[in-house]
Coordinates of C-alpha atoms in Angstrom, one line a residue:
Chain O
M155 CA 0.1 -0.2 0.1
A156 CA 1.3 3.2 -1.0
L157 CA 2.2 5.9 1.7
S158 CA 0.1 8.8 -0.2
T159 CA -3.1 6.8 -0.1
P160 CA -4.0 6.1 3.6
S161 CA -6.2 3.1 4.1
S162 CA -10.2 3.6 4.2
S163 CA -9.9 2.8 7.9
S164 CA -7.2 5.0 9.0
V165 CA -9.6 7.9 7.0
R166 CA -12.4 6.5 9.1
A167 CA -10.7 6.9 12.2
A168 CA -9.6 10.5 11.1
E169 CA -13.0 11.5 10.6
T170 CA -14.2 10.3 13.8
V171 CA -11.3 12.1 15.7
R172 CA -12.2 15.6 13.8
S173 CA -16.0 15.2 14.4
G174 CA -15.4 14.4 18.1
L175 CA -13.0 17.6 18.4
T176 CA -15.2 20.0 16.2
A177 CA -18.7 19.2 16.1
R178 CA -21.2 20.8 18.5
Q179 CA -22.4 18.2 20.5
S180 CA -24.8 18.2 23.2
D181 CA -23.6 16.8 26.7
P182 CA -26.5 15.7 28.4
F183 CA -24.6 13.9 30.8
G184 CA -22.4 16.8 31.8
R185 CA -24.6 19.0 32.0
A186 CA -26.9 16.9 34.3
F187 CA -23.7 16.5 36.8
Q188 CA -23.1 20.3 36.7
V189 CA -26.6 20.8 37.4
S190 CA -26.5 18.3 40.7
L191 CA -23.4 20.2 41.6
W192 CA -25.1 23.3 41.9
V193 CA -27.9 21.7 43.6
A194 CA -25.6 20.6 46.0
V195 CA -23.9 24.0 46.5
L196 CA -27.3 25.7 46.5
A197 CA -28.8 23.3 49.1
T198 CA -26.0 23.7 51.6
V199 CA -26.1 27.5 51.4
A200 CA -30.0 27.3 51.4
I201 CA -29.5 25.4 54.8
L202 CA -27.3 28.1 56.2
G203 CA -29.8 30.8 55.1
V204 CA -33.2 29.0 56.2
L205 CA -31.0 28.5 60.0
I206 CA -30.1 31.9 60.4
F207 CA -33.6 33.3 59.1
D208 CA -35.6 30.6 61.6
V209 CA -33.4 31.8 64.3
V210 CA -33.7 35.2 64.0
T211 CA -37.1 35.6 62.9
H212 CA -38.2 33.7 66.2
G213 CA -35.5 35.6 68.3
W214 CA -36.4 39.1 67.2
G215 CA -39.4 39.9 69.4
V216 CA -37.2 38.9 72.6
L217 CA -34.0 40.9 71.3
A218 CA -36.1 43.6 70.1
G219 CA -38.2 44.1 73.0
E220 CA -36.3 44.3 76.1
T221 CA -32.8 43.9 74.7
G222 CA -31.0 45.5 77.8
D223 CA -32.8 43.0 80.4
F224 CA -32.3 40.3 78.3
L225 CA -28.6 40.7 77.8
T226 CA -28.0 41.3 81.5
G227 CA -30.8 39.4 83.4
R228 CA -30.2 36.4 85.4
L229 CA -31.4 32.9 84.9
G230 CA -34.9 32.7 85.6
S231 CA -37.8 29.5 85.6
Q232 CA -40.0 31.9 83.8
P233 CA -39.2 32.9 79.8
E234 CA -40.3 36.5 80.1
N235 CA -37.8 37.2 83.5
S236 CA -34.9 34.9 82.2
G237 CA -31.9 36.7 81.1
L238 CA -28.4 35.9 79.7
G239 CA -26.2 38.0 82.0
Q240 CA -24.8 35.2 84.0
A241 CA -24.1 33.1 80.5
I242 CA -22.5 36.0 79.1
R243 CA -20.1 36.3 81.7
G244 CA -19.3 32.4 82.0
T245 CA -18.8 32.7 78.3
F246 CA -16.4 35.7 78.6
Y247 CA -14.3 33.9 81.1
I248 CA -14.1 30.7 78.8
G249 CA -12.8 32.8 76.4
V250 CA -10.3 34.7 78.5
F251 CA -9.0 31.1 79.7
V252 CA -8.6 30.1 75.8
V253 CA -6.7 33.6 75.0
V254 CA -4.6 33.5 78.0
L255 CA -3.7 29.6 78.2
T256 CA -3.9 28.1 74.7
F257 CA -2.8 30.7 72.6
P258 CA 0.7 31.2 73.9
L259 CA 1.1 27.3 74.6
G260 CA -0.1 26.3 71.2
I261 CA 1.9 28.8 69.2
A262 CA 4.9 27.7 71.5
A263 CA 4.4 24.1 70.5
A264 CA 4.0 24.8 67.1
I265 CA 7.4 27.2 66.9
Y266 CA 8.9 23.8 68.6
L267 CA 7.5 21.4 65.5
E268 CA 8.0 23.6 62.7
E269 CA 11.5 25.5 63.9
Y270 CA 13.5 23.3 66.3
A271 CA 12.2 19.8 66.1
Q272 CA 14.5 17.3 64.3
H273 CA 13.2 14.1 62.9
G274 CA 13.3 11.4 66.2
R275 CA 10.9 9.2 67.8
L276 CA 10.0 11.4 70.5
N277 CA 9.0 14.3 67.8
S278 CA 6.9 12.0 65.8
L279 CA 5.1 10.5 68.5
I280 CA 4.5 14.4 69.6
S281 CA 2.6 15.1 66.5
V282 CA 1.1 12.0 66.2
A283 CA -0.3 13.0 69.5
I284 CA -1.4 16.1 68.4
R285 CA -3.0 15.0 65.7
N286 CA -5.0 12.3 67.8
L287 CA -6.0 14.9 70.1
A288 CA -7.5 17.1 67.6
G289 CA -10.1 14.0 66.7
V290 CA -11.3 13.2 70.1
P291 CA -14.7 14.1 70.9
S292 CA -15.3 16.9 72.6
V293 CA -17.5 14.9 75.4
V294 CA -14.5 12.9 76.0
Y295 CA -12.4 16.1 77.0
G296 CA -15.4 16.7 79.5
I297 CA -14.8 13.5 80.9
L298 CA -11.2 14.5 81.4
G299 CA -12.5 17.8 82.9
L300 CA -14.6 16.0 85.3
T301 CA -12.1 13.6 86.5
I302 CA -9.1 15.7 86.8
F303 CA -10.2 19.6 87.3
V304 CA -13.7 18.9 89.1
K305 CA -13.0 15.6 91.0
A306 CA -9.1 15.5 91.7
L307 CA -8.2 19.3 91.5
G308 CA -11.6 20.6 93.1
S309 CA -10.1 22.1 96.1
V310 CA -7.9 24.2 93.8
T311 CA -10.6 25.1 90.9
G312 CA -13.6 25.6 93.5
P313 CA -13.5 24.4 97.2
D314 CA -17.1 25.8 97.5
A315 CA -18.7 24.7 94.6
N316 CA -17.4 21.1 94.3
G317 CA -14.7 22.2 91.5
R318 CA -17.6 23.0 89.2
T319 CA -16.6 26.4 88.6
V320 CA -15.5 28.3 85.4
V321 CA -11.8 27.7 86.2
S322 CA -12.5 23.8 85.8
A323 CA -14.3 25.2 82.4
G324 CA -12.1 27.4 81.3
L325 CA -9.2 24.8 81.5
T326 CA -11.0 22.1 80.3
L327 CA -11.8 24.0 77.1
S328 CA -8.5 25.4 76.8
I329 CA -7.3 21.7 76.4
L330 CA -9.9 20.7 74.3
V331 CA -8.6 23.7 71.5
L332 CA -4.9 23.4 72.1
P333 CA -4.5 20.7 69.0
I334 CA -6.5 23.2 66.7
V335 CA -4.3 26.1 67.7
I336 CA -1.0 23.7 67.4
I337 CA -2.0 22.7 63.9
T338 CA -2.9 25.6 62.2
A339 CA -0.2 27.8 63.9
A340 CA 2.3 24.8 62.5
E341 CA 0.6 25.5 59.2
A342 CA 1.3 29.2 59.2
L343 CA 4.9 28.5 60.2
R344 CA 5.5 25.9 57.5
A345 CA 4.3 28.5 54.7
V346 CA 7.1 30.9 55.9
P347 CA 9.5 30.7 52.9
N348 CA 13.2 29.2 53.8
G349 CA 14.8 32.2 52.1
I350 CA 13.5 34.5 55.3
R351 CA 15.2 32.1 57.8
E352 CA 18.4 31.8 56.0
G353 CA 18.4 35.9 55.5
G354 CA 18.4 35.6 59.6
F355 CA 20.9 33.3 59.9
G356 CA 23.0 34.7 57.4
V357 CA 23.7 37.6 59.6
G358 CA 24.3 35.9 62.1
A359 CA 21.1 35.7 64.6
T360 CA 20.5 32.5 66.7
R361 CA 17.5 30.4 65.9
W362 CA 15.4 32.3 68.3
E363 CA 16.1 35.6 67.1
V364 CA 15.2 34.5 63.7
V365 CA 12.1 33.1 65.0
R366 CA 11.2 36.3 66.7
S367 CA 12.1 38.7 64.4
H368 CA 11.9 36.8 61.2
V369 CA 9.3 33.7 61.2
L370 CA 6.6 35.2 63.7
P371 CA 6.1 38.5 62.2
Y372 CA 6.0 36.8 58.7
A373 CA 3.6 34.1 60.1
A374 CA 1.7 36.3 62.2
P375 CA -1.8 36.7 60.0
G376 CA -1.8 32.8 59.6
I377 CA -1.2 32.3 63.5
L378 CA -4.0 35.0 64.6
T379 CA -6.8 33.4 62.0
G380 CA -6.1 29.9 63.6
T381 CA -6.2 31.0 67.0
V382 CA -9.3 33.0 66.1
I383 CA -11.4 30.0 64.7
A384 CA -10.3 28.0 67.8
L385 CA -11.7 30.6 70.2
A386 CA -15.0 30.6 68.4
R387 CA -15.2 27.0 68.5
A388 CA -14.3 27.1 72.4
L389 CA -17.0 29.6 73.1
G390 CA -20.0 27.4 71.2
E391 CA -18.9 24.3 72.7
A392 CA -21.5 22.9 75.3
A393 CA -20.9 19.1 75.7
P394 CA -17.7 19.3 77.9
L395 CA -19.6 21.7 80.0
I396 CA -22.1 19.7 80.7
L397 CA -19.9 17.0 82.2
V398 CA -17.8 19.7 84.0
G399 CA -20.9 20.8 85.6
A400 CA -22.3 24.3 84.5
T401 CA -25.5 25.2 86.4
T402 CA -28.2 24.3 84.0
G403 CA -31.4 25.7 86.4
F404 CA -31.3 28.7 89.0
L405 CA -28.1 30.1 89.7
T406 CA -27.3 32.5 92.6
G407 CA -24.2 34.6 91.7
G408 CA -22.4 33.9 89.0
E409 CA -23.1 37.6 87.7
S410 CA -19.8 39.4 88.9
F411 CA -17.4 39.9 86.4
L412 CA -14.3 40.5 89.4
P413 CA -12.0 38.0 89.3
D414 CA -12.5 36.6 92.5
S415 CA -15.8 35.3 91.6
L416 CA -14.1 32.7 89.4
R417 CA -14.3 30.0 91.7
E418 CA -18.2 29.9 92.0
R419 CA -20.7 28.1 90.1
F420 CA -21.3 29.2 86.7
T421 CA -23.0 28.6 83.4
A422 CA -22.1 29.8 79.7
L423 CA -24.2 30.2 76.5
P424 CA -24.5 26.9 75.0
I425 CA -25.4 25.3 78.2
V426 CA -28.0 27.8 78.5
I427 CA -29.2 27.2 74.7
S428 CA -29.2 23.4 75.4
T429 CA -31.2 23.4 78.6
W430 CA -33.7 26.0 77.2
S431 CA -34.2 24.3 74.1
G432 CA -36.0 21.7 76.2
R433 CA -38.4 23.6 77.6
P434 CA -41.6 23.5 76.3
G435 CA -43.8 26.6 74.8
E436 CA -43.7 29.3 72.2
D437 CA -42.0 31.6 74.8
W438 CA -39.0 29.3 75.6
A439 CA -38.6 29.0 72.0
A440 CA -38.3 32.6 71.3
S441 CA -35.9 33.1 74.3
T442 CA -34.0 30.1 73.4
S443 CA -33.9 31.7 69.7
A444 CA -32.8 35.1 71.1
A445 CA -30.1 33.3 72.9
I446 CA -28.8 31.6 69.9
V447 CA -28.7 35.1 68.0
V448 CA -26.5 36.5 70.7
L449 CA -24.3 33.5 70.6
L450 CA -23.9 33.5 67.1
V451 CA -23.4 37.0 66.6
I452 CA -20.2 36.2 68.9
V453 CA -18.7 33.2 67.2
F454 CA -19.5 35.1 63.5
A455 CA -17.5 38.2 64.4
A456 CA -14.3 36.1 65.5
N457 CA -15.0 33.9 62.7
L458 CA -15.3 36.8 60.4
A459 CA -12.1 38.7 61.9
A460 CA -10.1 35.6 61.0
I461 CA -11.8 35.8 57.1
V462 CA -10.5 39.3 56.8
L463 CA -7.5 38.7 58.7
R464 CA -6.4 36.0 56.0
N465 CA -7.4 37.7 53.1
R466 CA -5.7 40.6 54.0
F467 CA -2.8 38.2 54.5
E468 CA -3.1 36.6 51.4
R469 CA -3.3 39.9 49.1
G470 CA -0.4 40.8 50.9
R471 CA 1.8 37.8 49.8
R472 CA 0.9 38.6 46.0
Chain H
M206 CA 26.5 56.7 59.0
P207 CA 25.3 54.9 61.8
L208 CA 26.6 51.6 60.1
A209 CA 30.0 52.5 60.2
R210 CA 30.2 53.2 63.7
T211 CA 29.2 49.4 64.7
P212 CA 31.3 47.5 62.5
V213 CA 30.7 43.7 62.6
N214 CA 33.5 41.7 64.0
L215 CA 33.7 37.9 65.3
E216 CA 32.8 39.1 69.1
A217 CA 29.5 40.6 68.0
L218 CA 28.2 37.3 66.4
R219 CA 29.7 34.9 69.1
L220 CA 27.1 33.3 71.1
T221 CA 27.5 34.7 74.7
G222 CA 25.6 36.3 77.7
R223 CA 21.9 36.7 77.5
R224 CA 21.5 35.6 73.8
A225 CA 23.2 32.0 74.7
V226 CA 20.9 32.2 77.7
A227 CA 17.6 33.0 75.3
E228 CA 18.6 30.6 73.2
T229 CA 18.6 27.5 75.6
L230 CA 15.6 28.7 77.2
G231 CA 13.6 29.1 74.2
R232 CA 14.6 25.9 72.8
Y233 CA 13.4 24.3 76.3
A234 CA 10.1 26.3 76.7
F235 CA 9.2 25.4 73.4
F236 CA 10.0 21.7 73.7
S237 CA 7.9 21.5 77.0
A238 CA 4.7 23.3 75.1
A239 CA 5.1 20.4 72.6
F240 CA 5.5 17.9 75.1
F241 CA 2.2 18.7 76.9
S242 CA 0.3 17.3 74.1
I243 CA 1.6 13.8 75.1
I244 CA 0.8 14.9 78.9
V245 CA -3.0 15.3 77.7
S246 CA -3.3 12.4 75.8
G247 CA -1.9 10.7 79.2
M248 CA -4.5 12.5 80.9
I249 CA -7.5 11.4 78.7
V250 CA -6.4 7.7 79.2
W251 CA -5.6 8.2 82.6
S252 CA -9.1 9.9 83.2
L253 CA -11.0 7.2 81.5
A254 CA -9.1 4.1 82.5
A255 CA -9.6 3.9 86.4
E256 CA -13.4 4.0 86.3
T257 CA -13.5 2.0 83.2
W258 CA -11.8 -0.5 85.2
T259 CA -14.2 -0.6 88.1
F260 CA -16.9 -1.1 85.8
V261 CA -15.4 -3.8 83.7
S262 CA -14.3 -6.1 86.8
Q263 CA -17.5 -5.5 88.7
V264 CA -20.3 -5.3 86.5
D265 CA -22.6 -8.3 86.1
Y266 CA -21.9 -9.1 82.2
S267 CA -26.0 -9.9 81.6
T268 CA -26.9 -6.3 82.2
L269 CA -24.8 -5.3 78.9
W270 CA -27.3 -7.0 77.0
T271 CA -30.7 -6.3 78.2
D272 CA -33.9 -4.3 76.7
G273 CA -32.2 -0.9 76.8
W274 CA -29.7 1.7 78.2
F275 CA -31.1 2.7 81.5
P276 CA -28.1 3.2 83.7
R277 CA -29.8 4.7 86.7
R278 CA -31.6 1.5 86.9
G279 CA -28.5 -1.0 86.0
M280 CA -29.7 -1.6 82.8
Y281 CA -26.5 -1.4 80.3
D282 CA -27.3 -2.8 77.1
I283 CA -24.5 -1.3 75.0
K284 CA -26.0 -2.1 71.7
T285 CA -28.6 0.1 72.1
L286 CA -26.0 3.1 72.3
V287 CA -23.9 1.4 69.4
V288 CA -27.0 1.0 67.2
G289 CA -28.0 4.6 68.1
S290 CA -24.8 6.3 66.9
L291 CA -24.6 3.9 63.7
L292 CA -28.2 5.1 62.9
T293 CA -27.3 8.8 63.4
T294 CA -24.0 8.5 61.7
I295 CA -25.6 6.8 58.8
V296 CA -28.1 9.5 58.1
A297 CA -25.7 12.0 58.7
M298 CA -23.5 10.9 56.1
L299 CA -26.3 10.3 53.6
V300 CA -26.5 14.3 54.1
A301 CA -23.2 15.4 54.2
V302 CA -21.7 12.9 51.5
P303 CA -23.3 14.2 48.6
L304 CA -23.6 18.1 49.8
G305 CA -19.9 18.3 50.8
L306 CA -18.3 16.1 48.1
G307 CA -20.9 17.9 45.6
A308 CA -19.9 21.4 46.8
A309 CA -15.8 20.1 46.8
I310 CA -16.2 19.3 43.4
Y311 CA -17.8 22.4 42.4
M312 CA -15.2 24.6 44.2
S313 CA -12.2 22.9 43.2
E314 CA -13.2 21.9 39.4
Y315 CA -15.7 24.4 37.8
A316 CA -16.1 27.5 39.8
K317 CA -14.6 30.7 38.7
P318 CA -12.4 32.6 41.2
S319 CA -14.9 35.2 42.1
V320 CA -17.4 32.6 43.1
R321 CA -14.8 30.1 44.9
K322 CA -13.9 33.4 46.9
V323 CA -17.7 33.7 48.2
L324 CA -18.2 29.8 48.7
K325 CA -15.7 29.0 50.7
P326 CA -16.2 31.8 53.5
T327 CA -19.7 30.8 53.5
L328 CA -18.7 27.1 54.1
E329 CA -16.6 28.7 56.7
V330 CA -19.5 30.3 58.4
L331 CA -21.4 27.2 58.4
A332 CA -18.5 25.4 60.0
G333 CA -18.4 27.7 63.0
I334 CA -22.0 27.3 63.9
P335 CA -22.0 25.7 67.4
S336 CA -23.4 22.4 67.6
V337 CA -26.3 23.2 69.9
V338 CA -27.4 25.8 67.5
L339 CA -27.5 22.7 65.1
G340 CA -29.5 20.7 67.9
F341 CA -32.1 23.2 68.7
F342 CA -32.6 24.0 64.7
A343 CA -33.0 20.0 64.7
L344 CA -35.5 20.1 67.1
T345 CA -37.8 23.0 66.1
F346 CA -37.4 23.1 62.1
I347 CA -36.1 19.9 61.0
S348 CA -38.5 17.6 62.9
P349 CA -41.5 19.4 62.7
E350 CA -41.2 21.1 59.2
V351 CA -39.1 18.1 57.3
V352 CA -39.5 15.2 58.8
Q353 CA -42.7 14.9 60.4
R354 CA -44.3 16.3 57.1
L355 CA -42.6 13.5 55.1
F356 CA -43.4 10.9 57.8
S357 CA -46.4 10.9 59.4
G358 CA -45.3 8.3 62.0
A359 CA -42.4 10.6 63.2
T360 CA -42.4 11.6 66.8
Q361 CA -41.2 15.2 67.8
F362 CA -37.9 13.7 69.2
N363 CA -36.2 11.5 66.3
M364 CA -33.2 10.4 65.3
L365 CA -33.9 11.0 61.8
A366 CA -33.9 15.1 62.6
A367 CA -30.7 14.8 64.8
G368 CA -28.8 12.6 62.1
I369 CA -29.8 15.4 59.6
G370 CA -28.4 18.0 62.0
V371 CA -25.3 16.0 62.5
G372 CA -25.1 16.1 58.7
I373 CA -25.3 19.4 58.2
L374 CA -22.6 20.1 60.9
T375 CA -20.4 17.7 59.0
I376 CA -21.0 19.3 55.3
P377 CA -18.3 21.8 55.6
L378 CA -15.9 18.9 57.0
V379 CA -16.6 16.9 54.1
A380 CA -16.0 19.7 51.5
S381 CA -12.8 20.8 52.8
V382 CA -11.0 18.0 53.4
S383 CA -12.4 16.8 49.7
E384 CA -11.4 19.9 48.1
D385 CA -8.0 19.8 49.6
A386 CA -7.7 16.5 48.2
M387 CA -8.8 17.4 44.6
R388 CA -6.9 20.7 44.4
S389 CA -3.4 18.9 45.3
V390 CA -4.0 16.4 42.1
P391 CA -1.6 18.0 39.7
D392 CA -2.9 20.3 36.6
T393 CA -0.8 18.2 34.5
L394 CA -3.4 15.1 34.7
R395 CA -6.5 17.3 34.1
E396 CA -4.2 18.6 30.9
A397 CA -3.6 15.4 29.6
S398 CA -7.1 14.3 29.9
Y399 CA -8.2 17.5 28.4
G400 CA -5.4 16.7 25.5
M401 CA -6.8 13.5 24.5
G402 CA -10.3 15.1 23.7
A403 CA -12.0 14.1 27.1
R404 CA -15.0 16.4 28.5
R405 CA -15.0 18.0 31.8
V406 CA -17.1 16.0 33.3
S407 CA -15.0 12.7 32.2
T408 CA -11.9 14.6 33.4
V409 CA -13.2 15.2 36.8
L410 CA -15.0 11.7 37.2
R411 CA -12.6 9.4 35.4
V412 CA -9.2 11.1 36.1
V413 CA -9.2 13.6 39.3
V414 CA -11.3 11.6 41.5
P415 CA -9.8 8.5 41.3
A416 CA -6.4 10.4 42.0
A417 CA -7.9 12.0 44.7
V418 CA -9.4 8.6 45.9
S419 CA -7.2 8.6 49.3
G420 CA -8.3 11.8 50.6
L421 CA -11.6 11.6 49.5
V422 CA -11.8 8.4 51.6
A423 CA -9.8 10.4 54.5
A424 CA -12.8 13.2 54.1
L425 CA -15.3 10.5 54.8
I426 CA -13.7 8.7 57.4
I427 CA -12.9 11.7 59.2
A428 CA -16.5 13.0 59.0
I429 CA -17.8 9.5 60.5
S430 CA -15.6 10.0 63.2
R431 CA -16.8 13.7 63.7
A432 CA -20.4 12.3 63.5
I433 CA -19.7 9.4 66.3
G434 CA -18.6 12.0 68.7
E435 CA -21.1 14.7 67.9
T436 CA -22.8 15.4 71.3
M437 CA -25.0 18.2 71.5
V438 CA -27.4 17.9 68.3
V439 CA -28.3 14.3 69.4
F440 CA -28.9 15.2 73.0
I441 CA -31.2 17.9 72.2
A442 CA -32.9 16.3 69.1
A443 CA -33.1 12.9 69.7
G444 CA -34.9 13.1 73.0
A445 CA -34.3 9.6 75.3
T446 CA -32.7 11.9 78.2
G447 CA -31.9 9.6 81.2
G448 CA -32.6 6.2 79.2
S449 CA -33.8 4.8 75.7
L450 CA -35.0 1.4 74.7
F451 CA -33.3 -0.6 72.0
S452 CA -34.6 0.9 69.1
V453 CA -33.9 0.7 65.2
D454 CA -36.7 3.0 63.8
V455 CA -35.4 6.3 63.3
L456 CA -38.4 8.0 63.3
G457 CA -38.4 7.6 67.0
P458 CA -36.5 8.8 69.7
G459 CA -33.0 7.4 70.5
Q460 CA -29.9 7.4 72.3
T461 CA -26.3 7.6 71.2
M462 CA -22.9 6.8 73.1
T463 CA -22.1 10.6 73.4
A464 CA -25.6 12.0 74.5
A465 CA -25.8 9.0 76.9
I466 CA -22.8 10.3 78.7
A467 CA -23.9 13.8 78.3
S468 CA -27.5 13.1 79.9
Q469 CA -26.1 11.4 82.5
A470 CA -24.1 14.3 83.7
A471 CA -26.7 16.4 83.1
G472 CA -30.1 17.1 85.2
T473 CA -28.7 16.2 88.2
D474 CA -26.3 18.1 90.6
Q475 CA -24.0 14.9 91.1
V476 CA -23.4 12.5 88.8
V477 CA -24.9 9.3 91.0
G478 CA -27.2 6.4 90.7
E479 CA -27.8 2.9 91.5
G480 CA -24.2 0.9 92.0
L481 CA -22.0 1.3 89.0
T482 CA -24.0 4.4 87.1
F483 CA -21.2 6.8 87.2
Q484 CA -18.8 3.8 86.4
S485 CA -20.8 3.3 83.1
L486 CA -20.1 7.0 81.9
F487 CA -16.7 6.3 81.8
F488 CA -17.0 2.8 79.8
V489 CA -18.8 4.6 77.2
G490 CA -16.5 7.2 77.1
S491 CA -13.5 4.8 76.8
L492 CA -15.4 2.7 73.8
L493 CA -16.2 6.2 72.0
F494 CA -12.5 7.4 72.6
L495 CA -11.1 4.0 71.0
L496 CA -13.7 3.8 68.4
T497 CA -12.8 7.4 67.1
L498 CA -9.1 7.1 67.9
L499 CA -9.1 4.0 65.7
L500 CA -11.0 5.9 63.0
N501 CA -8.8 8.6 62.9
L502 CA -5.5 6.9 62.9
V503 CA -7.1 5.4 59.5
A504 CA -8.0 8.5 58.0
D505 CA -4.5 9.8 58.7
R506 CA -3.0 7.0 56.8
F507 CA -4.9 8.2 53.8
V508 CA -4.2 11.6 54.3
R509 CA -0.5 11.0 54.2
R510 CA -0.7 8.6 51.3
V511 CA -2.0 11.6 49.3
R512 CA 0.8 13.7 50.6
Q513 CA 3.1 11.1 49.6
K514 CA 2.0 10.9 46.0
Y515 CA 1.9 14.4 45.1

């Protein structure tokens, strides 16, 4: 067969390829797939929208009617005389514990793992431990808090309240979010280009000086994002607080923001929401919705700050 | 010139005095902080182990297989809790996997950067919603407006609504882990596929998804682990505070391992009751800890396989 006259089969193959590449075709399966992806995305966004709309519309009456009383009042047996003062105070102090304890500890651990640690058995054990701690259910951290901070250390955390205080709660939640802080801070440190470190070492700086003056400033926005997300997580947790013994019903005291009241009994926003959810009637549902709006505003404000910080950080890098 | 007045010499570079102390102190301080995570792991095991051992060594084994979980009456039917956890987790995955994976494929393969820029924060907002909020939503919206409308026999507290709530909570997790897995697939694979004349849907389903399959499996396992460990949604929306009869009916109330722990600790001032009631809490806690630990270790394997590949 001559080279200049291609066989009929290869002509047919070329024709098939050409028509497959150039001819306009409908692609029903491809369209259907893309539409189903849109449905998945829209459904997810719609769920979020319905949730927020539902909570805001139900809670609006309570929030708009008596905002001041609702935000500062005490827990009560009737929806109309129940307020969130004690709960907001508890949640505030839990946040203080997380910021004061977990942020420095978690960032320090991340600095060790990313900047100091050599390959070795102990160091790989440490990173395995951190990854596993991040997956431990929150209620198990509650058991830890119950055993150690409430029972074993009760005389320290709250001698007059059987250890069921905001100190125990704050310590428990600080430990709960520690792996989140370590993992996100380590990621931020890993993203720092090595040239930045080498620049520091090149002028004779020690490792600590390089970390302090070169690595940390570069990684700061990423670290901050992770810590704020961890804080939001801690403020929304309820299960460990149930184990640690947050007060669900009537609570005397627990209003003062003075530090010497830390070793009294306490409650927190997620606990109040959980308790009120179980109470019957439209009025309780409205109060619960209003409490949820307050919690969501706090948590979203934290998350929003994290997102804004990260966007600014990413823009600065390009 | 200020620079000329401080010439760099060997003396200035030598590691002496305060610099040496800071260097050594820093190393020890950072190591201690990292080592604390091993201490925390030890604290978890220690806090579970003692009371679990008391329970296991003293419990009458016939009470572990009865008609229901009523710890205050000495009935510790563990299958009630395991089946309850299993049912809510299955429901949760039926919600979270299609929605989360769909959102992940869309964001990684279809969405324009501008769309992705809006969608990703939206999912992060969803991820930031506390579980108590979804518990309330499951009880007051999903149960009456969705479940009870579709199934006339459903009770106000039911495992289906709770499972859907847990599923909504895990959508962002599935989405973000799967998206990471698919975005780590090198573009050369996609280009090779397009070069062969493949359509986008074929490229996604026959090239990208198979290449990312380890990460997608990891996403599923992490989501299952998270769903099993989720407490508040089930605690609020599935009812059965205090105890539950063995049930496989998702339209009725039920109890999971997590909710059993929480409801035993809630409501009473002290966690007390008949005989081993208090200890049973730790037994369930140990079971939950081991189960999620196993799942997390397996998921970790899969995640690392993705990292090694690309």
